Coordinates of C-alpha atoms in Angstrom, one line a residue:
P43 CA 80.2 150.3 82.9
I44 CA 77.9 149.4 85.8
A45 CA 76.7 151.4 88.8
K46 CA 74.5 151.4 91.9
E47 CA 70.9 152.3 90.9
V48 CA 70.3 155.8 92.0
Y49 CA 66.9 157.0 90.8
G50 CA 65.6 153.7 89.4
S51 CA 66.4 154.6 85.8
D52 CA 69.3 152.3 85.2
Y53 CA 68.6 149.7 82.6
L54 CA 70.0 147.0 80.3
R55 CA 67.8 146.3 77.3
I56 CA 67.8 144.0 74.4
A57 CA 67.1 146.4 71.6
Y58 CA 67.3 143.9 68.7
L59 CA 67.3 140.1 68.5
S60 CA 67.5 138.1 65.2
A61 CA 68.8 134.9 63.6
N62 CA 70.8 135.2 60.4
P63 CA 69.5 133.4 58.5
P64 CA 66.2 132.8 60.2
T65 CA 65.6 129.7 58.1
I66 CA 68.3 127.1 57.7
S67 CA 68.5 123.6 56.2
Q68 CA 69.4 120.6 58.3
G69 CA 73.2 120.5 58.7
D70 CA 73.5 124.3 58.4
S71 CA 74.2 127.0 61.0
S72 CA 72.6 130.3 62.0
T73 CA 74.1 133.3 63.7
I74 CA 72.0 134.8 66.5
I75 CA 72.6 138.5 66.8
T76 CA 71.8 140.5 70.0
L77 CA 72.0 144.3 70.3
L78 CA 72.1 145.8 73.8
N79 CA 71.5 149.3 75.1
S80 CA 72.4 150.3 78.7
H81 CA 71.8 153.4 80.7
L82 CA 73.8 153.8 83.9
E83 CA 73.8 156.5 86.7
W84 CA 76.1 157.0 89.6
G85 CA 77.4 159.6 92.1
G86 CA 75.4 162.6 93.3
E87 CA 73.3 162.8 96.3
E88 CA 72.7 159.1 96.6
G89 CA 76.4 158.1 96.2
G90 CA 77.0 155.0 93.9
V91 CA 80.0 153.3 92.5
H92 CA 81.1 153.5 88.8
V93 CA 82.6 150.1 87.7
T94 CA 83.6 149.2 84.2
G95 CA 82.6 145.8 82.8
T96 CA 81.1 144.1 79.7
P97 CA 77.6 142.6 79.7
V98 CA 77.1 138.8 79.2
V99 CA 74.6 137.4 76.7
T100 CA 73.5 133.7 76.8
I101 CA 71.4 132.1 74.1
N102 CA 69.2 129.1 75.2
I103 CA 68.0 126.9 72.3
V104 CA 67.0 123.2 72.4
E105 CA 68.2 123.2 76.1
R106 CA 71.6 124.3 75.1
D107 CA 73.3 127.4 76.5
L108 CA 75.3 129.2 73.8
N109 CA 77.8 131.8 74.9
S110 CA 77.7 135.0 72.8
A111 CA 80.8 136.8 71.8
C112 CA 80.9 140.7 72.0
T113 CA 81.7 141.8 68.4
Y114 CA 81.1 145.5 68.9
S115 CA 80.8 148.0 71.8
Y116 CA 80.3 151.7 72.1
L117 CA 80.8 153.4 75.5
G118 CA 79.0 156.7 75.4
P119 CA 80.5 159.9 76.9
I120 CA 79.9 160.5 80.6
G121 CA 77.2 163.1 81.1
M122 CA 76.1 165.1 84.1
K123 CA 72.6 165.5 85.4
R124 CA 71.8 169.0 86.9
E125 CA 68.7 171.0 87.7
W126 CA 67.6 174.4 89.1
R127 CA 66.5 174.2 92.7
L128 CA 65.3 176.7 95.2
V129 CA 67.9 176.6 98.0
W130 CA 67.2 178.0 101.5
E131 CA 70.1 179.4 103.5
Y132 CA 70.3 181.1 106.9
D133 CA 72.0 184.4 107.2
P134 CA 72.7 185.7 110.7
F135 CA 71.9 189.2 109.7
E136 CA 69.1 188.7 107.3
G137 CA 67.6 185.4 108.5
W138 CA 66.4 182.8 106.1
I139 CA 66.9 183.6 102.5
H140 CA 66.4 181.5 99.3
S141 CA 67.8 181.5 95.8
W142 CA 67.6 179.5 92.6
Q143 CA 70.8 177.5 92.0
W144 CA 72.1 175.0 89.4
V145 CA 72.5 171.8 91.5
F146 CA 74.5 168.7 90.4
L147 CA 72.5 165.4 90.8
Y148 CA 74.5 162.5 89.2
Y149 CA 76.6 161.3 86.4
Y150 CA 75.3 159.0 83.6
Q151 CA 76.5 157.0 80.6
D152 CA 74.7 155.4 77.6
N153 CA 76.3 152.4 76.0
S154 CA 75.6 149.9 73.2
Y155 CA 76.9 146.4 72.3
R156 CA 76.6 143.8 69.6
F157 CA 76.8 140.0 70.5
E158 CA 76.9 137.0 68.2
A159 CA 76.3 133.3 68.9
L160 CA 76.5 130.5 66.4
W161 CA 74.0 127.6 66.5
D162 CA 75.1 124.6 64.5
G163 CA 71.6 123.1 64.3
R164 CA 72.3 120.4 66.8
D165 CA 70.9 119.4 70.2
T166 CA 72.5 118.6 73.5
E167 CA 73.7 115.2 72.2
N168 CA 75.2 116.7 69.1
N169 CA 72.5 115.3 66.8
L170 CA 71.1 117.3 64.0
V171 CA 67.6 118.5 65.0
G172 CA 64.6 117.6 62.9
I173 CA 62.4 119.7 60.7
G174 CA 60.4 122.4 62.6
E175 CA 60.6 125.7 64.4
Y176 CA 63.0 126.2 67.3
P177 CA 62.4 129.0 69.7
F178 CA 65.4 130.6 71.5
T179 CA 65.8 133.0 74.4
A180 CA 68.5 135.6 74.8
I181 CA 69.4 136.5 78.4
A182 CA 71.5 139.6 78.9
Q183 CA 72.9 140.7 82.3
I184 CA 75.7 142.7 83.9
L185 CA 77.2 140.7 86.7
P186 CA 76.9 140.7 89.7
F187 CA 73.9 143.1 89.6
S188 CA 70.6 141.1 89.3
F189 CA 68.6 144.2 88.4
M190 CA 70.8 144.7 85.3
M191 CA 69.1 142.0 83.2
D192 CA 66.8 141.6 80.2
S193 CA 65.5 138.8 78.0
K194 CA 63.9 138.4 74.6
E195 CA 62.7 135.5 72.4
G196 CA 63.1 134.6 68.8
K197 CA 62.9 131.5 66.6
I198 CA 64.8 129.6 63.9
T199 CA 63.1 127.5 61.3
V200 CA 64.8 124.3 60.2
T201 CA 63.9 122.9 56.8
A202 CA 65.1 119.8 54.9
P203 CA 67.6 120.7 52.2
A204 CA 66.6 119.1 48.9
I205 CA 69.2 117.0 47.2
T206 CA 68.3 115.9 43.7
I207 CA 69.9 113.6 41.2
C208 CA 69.5 115.3 37.9
D209 CA 69.8 114.8 34.2
S210 CA 72.2 116.8 32.1
N211 CA 69.6 119.7 31.9
W212 CA 69.5 119.9 35.7
D213 CA 65.9 118.5 35.7
S214 CA 65.1 115.8 38.2
L215 CA 66.2 112.4 36.8
S216 CA 63.2 110.2 36.0
W217 CA 63.0 107.8 38.9
D218 CA 62.9 104.7 36.7
T219 CA 66.1 105.6 34.7
V220 CA 69.0 103.2 35.0
L221 CA 72.4 104.9 34.8
K222 CA 75.6 103.1 33.7
V223 CA 79.2 103.2 34.7
G224 CA 81.0 105.8 32.6
E225 CA 78.0 108.1 32.6
T226 CA 77.9 111.4 34.5
L227 CA 76.0 111.8 37.8
Y228 CA 74.6 115.3 38.2
L229 CA 73.7 116.5 41.7
Q230 CA 71.9 119.6 42.9
V231 CA 71.1 120.8 46.4
S232 CA 68.7 123.6 47.3
K233 CA 69.1 124.8 50.9
G234 CA 68.6 127.7 53.3
E235 CA 70.1 131.1 52.9
G236 CA 73.8 131.4 53.0
N237 CA 76.2 134.4 52.9
P238 CA 74.8 136.6 50.1
S239 CA 78.3 138.0 49.4
L240 CA 80.0 134.6 48.8
Q241 CA 79.7 131.9 46.2
E242 CA 79.8 129.0 48.8
T243 CA 80.4 125.3 48.5
I244 CA 79.0 122.3 50.3
V245 CA 80.1 118.6 50.5
V246 CA 77.8 115.7 49.8
T247 CA 78.2 112.0 50.0
V248 CA 77.5 109.5 47.1
K249 CA 77.4 105.8 47.9
S250 CA 76.1 102.6 46.4
N251 CA 74.4 99.9 48.4
L252 CA 76.8 97.1 47.4
T253 CA 80.0 98.1 45.7
N254 CA 80.8 101.1 47.9
P255 CA 78.5 101.5 50.9
V256 CA 80.9 104.0 52.5
G257 CA 80.8 106.3 49.5
I258 CA 82.7 109.2 48.1
Q259 CA 82.7 112.9 48.8
L260 CA 81.7 115.4 46.2
T261 CA 81.9 119.2 46.4
L262 CA 79.0 121.2 45.0
T263 CA 79.3 125.0 44.3
E264 CA 76.6 127.6 44.6
T265 CA 75.5 128.8 41.1
T266 CA 75.5 132.4 42.3
P267 CA 76.1 134.0 45.7
T268 CA 72.4 134.5 46.3
S269 CA 70.9 131.5 44.5
N270 CA 71.0 128.9 47.4
I271 CA 71.3 126.3 44.6
Y272 CA 74.5 124.1 44.6
R273 CA 75.5 121.9 41.7
G274 CA 78.2 119.4 40.9
S275 CA 78.9 116.3 38.8
T276 CA 81.1 113.3 38.8
L277 CA 81.7 110.3 36.5
I278 CA 80.2 107.0 37.7
T279 CA 83.4 104.9 38.1
P280 CA 83.9 101.2 38.8
S281 CA 85.0 102.2 42.3
L282 CA 81.4 103.3 43.0
I283 CA 79.6 100.7 40.9
A284 CA 81.3 97.5 39.8
K285 CA 81.2 96.8 36.0
G286 CA 81.7 93.6 34.1
E287 CA 83.0 90.3 35.6
D288 CA 83.6 91.4 39.2
G289 CA 84.1 88.0 40.8
V290 CA 81.0 88.3 42.9
D291 CA 78.1 85.9 42.5
E292 CA 74.9 88.0 42.0
F293 CA 71.3 87.5 41.1
A294 CA 68.3 89.7 39.9
D295 CA 64.8 89.1 38.8
A296 CA 61.9 90.7 36.9
D297 CA 58.2 89.8 37.2
I298 CA 55.1 91.1 35.5
T299 CA 52.7 88.6 37.1
T300 CA 52.1 87.3 40.6
P301 CA 55.7 87.2 41.9
N302 CA 55.6 84.0 44.0
D303 CA 58.1 82.3 41.8
S304 CA 60.4 85.3 41.5
N305 CA 60.3 85.8 45.3
A306 CA 61.2 82.1 45.7
F307 CA 64.1 82.5 43.2
S308 CA 65.4 85.4 45.2
A309 CA 65.1 83.6 48.5
G310 CA 66.8 80.5 47.2
M311 CA 69.7 82.4 45.7
S312 CA 70.7 83.9 49.0
P313 CA 73.4 84.4 50.2
K314 CA 74.5 85.5 46.7
K315 CA 74.4 89.2 46.2
D316 CA 70.9 90.6 45.4
M317 CA 71.2 93.0 42.4
G318 CA 67.6 94.1 42.6
E319 CA 64.1 93.1 41.5
A320 CA 61.7 94.7 39.0
R321 CA 57.9 94.4 39.3
K322 CA 55.6 95.2 36.4
E323 CA 55.0 99.0 36.6
G324 CA 57.3 99.4 39.6
D325 CA 56.9 101.3 42.9
E326 CA 58.5 104.7 43.1
K327 CA 57.9 105.0 46.9
K328 CA 59.7 101.7 47.6
M329 CA 62.2 102.3 44.8
I330 CA 61.3 99.1 43.1
P331 CA 61.9 99.6 39.3
P332 CA 59.4 98.7 36.6
V333 CA 60.0 95.9 34.2
N334 CA 61.1 98.2 31.4
I335 CA 63.7 98.1 28.7
A336 CA 66.3 99.9 31.0
F337 CA 66.0 97.2 33.7
M338 CA 65.8 94.3 31.3
Q339 CA 69.0 95.5 29.5
A340 CA 70.8 96.0 32.8
A341 CA 69.7 92.6 34.2
G342 CA 70.8 93.8 37.6
I343 CA 71.1 97.1 39.4
E344 CA 72.6 98.9 42.4
K345 CA 71.1 101.9 44.1
L346 CA 73.1 105.1 44.0
T347 CA 72.3 107.3 46.9
A348 CA 73.3 111.0 47.2
I349 CA 73.2 112.4 50.8
Y350 CA 73.3 115.9 52.2
G351 CA 72.4 116.3 55.9
D352 CA 69.3 114.2 56.6
T353 CA 68.1 114.4 53.0
S354 CA 68.9 112.0 50.2
D355 CA 67.9 111.0 46.7
T356 CA 68.4 107.6 45.0
A357 CA 68.8 106.4 41.4
F358 CA 69.4 103.1 39.8
C359 CA 72.7 102.1 38.1
K360 CA 73.5 99.0 36.1
N361 CA 75.5 96.3 37.8
Q362 CA 74.7 93.2 35.8
A363 CA 74.0 90.0 37.8
D364 CA 75.3 86.5 37.1
W365 CA 71.8 84.9 37.5
F366 CA 68.7 86.5 36.0
Y367 CA 65.1 85.3 36.4
Y368 CA 62.3 86.6 34.3
S369 CA 58.6 85.7 34.9
G370 CA 55.9 86.8 32.5
H371 CA 54.7 86.1 29.0
G372 CA 56.6 85.2 25.9
F373 CA 55.5 85.3 22.2
H374 CA 57.1 82.9 19.7
T375 CA 56.0 84.9 16.7
Y376 CA 57.5 88.1 17.9
E377 CA 60.5 86.5 19.7
G378 CA 60.0 88.7 22.7
I379 CA 58.9 88.8 26.4
T380 CA 56.4 91.2 27.8
M381 CA 57.5 94.2 29.9
G382 CA 55.4 96.0 32.5
D383 CA 53.9 98.5 30.0
G384 CA 52.9 95.7 27.6
G385 CA 55.8 96.3 25.2
L386 CA 58.2 93.5 24.1
F387 CA 61.8 93.0 25.0
T388 CA 63.5 91.1 22.2
P389 CA 67.0 89.5 21.6
D390 CA 67.9 92.5 19.5
E391 CA 67.5 94.8 22.6
A392 CA 69.6 92.3 24.7
T393 CA 72.4 92.2 22.2
N394 CA 75.6 94.0 23.5
Q395 CA 73.8 94.5 26.8
W396 CA 73.8 90.9 28.3
N397 CA 77.5 90.4 27.8
N398 CA 78.9 92.1 30.9
D399 CA 78.5 89.6 33.7
L400 CA 75.4 87.5 32.9
Y401 CA 75.9 83.8 33.2
T402 CA 72.5 82.2 33.4
V403 CA 69.0 83.5 32.3
I404 CA 65.8 81.7 33.2
F405 CA 62.7 82.5 31.2
A406 CA 59.5 81.5 33.2
A407 CA 57.7 82.4 30.0
C408 CA 56.3 80.6 26.9
S409 CA 58.3 79.6 23.8
M410 CA 61.5 81.7 24.2
I411 CA 64.0 78.8 24.3
D412 CA 62.9 77.1 21.1
V413 CA 65.4 75.9 18.5
N414 CA 64.0 74.4 15.3
D415 CA 60.6 73.4 16.7
Y416 CA 61.6 69.8 16.8
L417 CA 58.2 68.7 18.1
G418 CA 56.3 70.7 15.6
Y419 CA 54.3 73.0 17.8
F420 CA 54.3 76.0 15.5
D421 CA 53.6 76.9 11.9
D422 CA 57.2 77.6 11.0
N423 CA 56.7 77.9 7.2
E424 CA 53.6 80.1 7.6
D425 CA 51.6 77.7 5.4
G426 CA 48.7 77.3 7.9
T427 CA 49.8 74.1 9.5
P428 CA 52.5 73.3 12.2
E429 CA 55.5 71.4 11.0
V430 CA 58.5 69.8 12.6
G431 CA 61.8 71.6 12.3
P432 CA 64.4 72.3 11.4
T433 CA 63.4 74.8 8.9
S434 CA 65.0 77.9 7.4
K435 CA 63.4 80.0 10.1
V436 CA 65.7 81.5 12.8
F437 CA 63.9 80.6 16.1
P438 CA 63.7 82.6 19.3
G439 CA 66.1 80.4 21.2
E440 CA 68.8 80.8 18.5
K441 CA 68.6 84.6 18.8
W442 CA 68.6 84.6 22.6
A443 CA 71.6 82.2 22.5
N444 CA 73.7 85.0 20.8
T445 CA 73.1 87.6 23.5
G446 CA 75.9 86.5 25.8
P447 CA 74.8 84.2 28.7
K448 CA 76.2 80.7 28.9
Y449 CA 73.0 79.1 30.1
L450 CA 69.5 79.8 28.9
L451 CA 66.6 78.0 30.6
G452 CA 63.0 78.1 29.6
Y453 CA 60.4 76.6 27.4
N454 CA 59.9 75.9 23.7
A455 CA 56.1 76.2 23.9
S456 CA 53.7 76.8 26.8
A457 CA 55.2 77.5 30.2
P458 CA 53.7 76.1 33.4
A459 CA 51.0 78.2 34.9
G460 CA 51.5 80.3 38.0
P461 CA 51.5 81.0 40.8
Y462 CA 51.9 77.5 42.1
T463 CA 53.5 75.2 39.6
D464 CA 56.1 77.6 38.4
T465 CA 57.0 78.4 42.1
A466 CA 57.3 74.6 42.9
I467 CA 59.6 74.1 39.9
I468 CA 62.0 76.9 40.7
N469 CA 62.1 75.9 44.4
K470 CA 63.1 72.3 43.4
W471 CA 65.6 73.5 40.8
L472 CA 67.3 75.7 43.4
K473 CA 67.9 72.6 45.5
Y474 CA 69.5 70.5 42.7
F475 CA 71.2 72.8 40.2
S476 CA 74.5 72.9 42.1
I477 CA 74.5 69.1 42.2
K478 CA 73.1 67.9 38.9
G479 CA 74.0 70.8 36.7
I480 CA 72.2 74.0 35.7
A481 CA 70.6 72.7 32.5
Q482 CA 70.1 69.0 33.4
S483 CA 68.5 69.8 36.7
W484 CA 66.1 72.2 34.9
L485 CA 65.0 69.5 32.5
K486 CA 64.7 66.9 35.2
V487 CA 62.6 69.1 37.6
N488 CA 60.3 70.2 34.8
A489 CA 59.8 66.6 33.7
D490 CA 58.9 65.7 37.3
Y491 CA 56.2 68.3 37.2
M492 CA 55.0 67.2 33.7
A493 CA 56.1 70.6 32.3
A494 CA 56.3 69.1 28.8
Y495 CA 57.9 72.0 27.0
A496 CA 61.0 72.6 29.1
S497 CA 64.2 73.3 27.2
A498 CA 67.7 74.6 27.7
I499 CA 70.7 76.0 26.0
D500 CA 74.3 75.5 27.3
A501 CA 77.8 75.3 25.8
K502 CA 77.1 71.9 24.3
G503 CA 74.0 73.0 22.5
Y504 CA 70.2 72.7 22.7
W505 CA 68.2 70.4 25.0
Y506 CA 64.5 69.7 25.1
L507 CA 62.0 67.2 26.6
V508 CA 60.2 64.5 24.6
P509 CA 57.2 62.4 25.8
V510 CA 57.9 58.8 26.5
Y511 CA 55.2 56.2 27.3
D512 CA 56.1 53.6 29.9
P513 CA 54.0 50.5 29.1
K514 CA 54.8 48.8 32.4
E515 CA 53.8 51.9 34.5
R516 CA 51.2 52.8 31.9
K517 CA 52.0 56.4 32.2
L518 CA 53.5 59.2 30.1
T519 CA 56.9 60.5 31.2
Y520 CA 59.4 63.0 29.7
E521 CA 63.0 62.5 28.9
A522 CA 65.7 65.0 27.8
R523 CA 67.0 65.0 24.2
G524 CA 70.2 66.6 23.2
P525 CA 72.6 68.2 23.0
I526 CA 72.0 69.4 19.5
P527 CA 75.2 71.4 18.7
R528 CA 74.9 74.9 17.4
S529 CA 76.3 73.8 14.1
E530 CA 73.1 71.8 13.5
W531 CA 70.7 74.6 14.3

């Protein structure tokens, strides 16, 4: 109902303006509620026209105009305004006389309305808005009367929903954990207020950086109607992370020292698939894992990323590489290589772990690929003096040879120092291994750099370098000896 203004008391007012909920997560929506009151007058001494119509409410937010739908209206009863007035009348016999009379002035009507507009958290280009506060203005009017208008302001706060990859107790998964295919992936999202009367669901995306970069969809369910916590889980399947021999040539590396040689290995292995690098204690911010037992057993990882809106969380999952390069320290006595925390990774910990896809392992570390100590570098009988093998002792190379890879490259005593010689060796090996063979090129390149203790294990057996003096050139060189078959170890 609208009318010509009579006594200046017509009005349209926004009595209430609110967003429900006032705080949302990115990707969520909020309903903007507007309550209107109107007072209209018409007729009487000033005339006026009584026309019936519904007000219009427009919400402006992030430069978007949202049309509000009228969800409720109440048209009050029509009332009449009268008042006592002193009225003068002329009587031909008595002249001017006056009296108090009840005089009609105008009709009036009071109405109320409820309007709702849905904001989907997007801007004029249909992009999700960022984190922050977003003011909005409600403009109410009754057309075509410009005086029937009112406006009011409010705001909606947009926060980042938090998606978390959890352990089975729904605590945040330790960032350096390495999951495996067949294990359960637990996901939790905390987000803005939803409908308190419904146990709602949301859909998140889980993808891997190599096997399935498109990802899968997973539905999470609110734990209770008012918790704003959503949970769900799924098995990590080979469709998400490849497992075992997958027909893809891949590499990975781990380094606890200056990583020049590991970086060179990674660069030279391209365009093979990069299955990750580990660096000493790791870097959580960059999601570079530490050289720990989980990464060493995996010998290659993919990154699993769970996404909801503009928020995400990432975890590591085992996808074993074909080529694995380790650079650090090895200890013949303990048959192990050093990890980032100072602990040792031994053949026992690699057993039943390095048999998925691993084809070649390179140890840029001392004394790991030693079989029988043929040159007598170590005190094998523990009698206080070094002796030439073979002896009854089971040597580190023998144990590493039983872990699964076809090729093991390394050293039977001291390894070349870094960061220059070891980097030069790996760079030259990368140029020749596809031509001269994995093991033979390793021995030749190390001999060229006078790395006397280079050794290798392949399907034929054990290979190592021996010093040879060239009387004509008057210099010491190194030649490969082998293969010594496993039956003779």
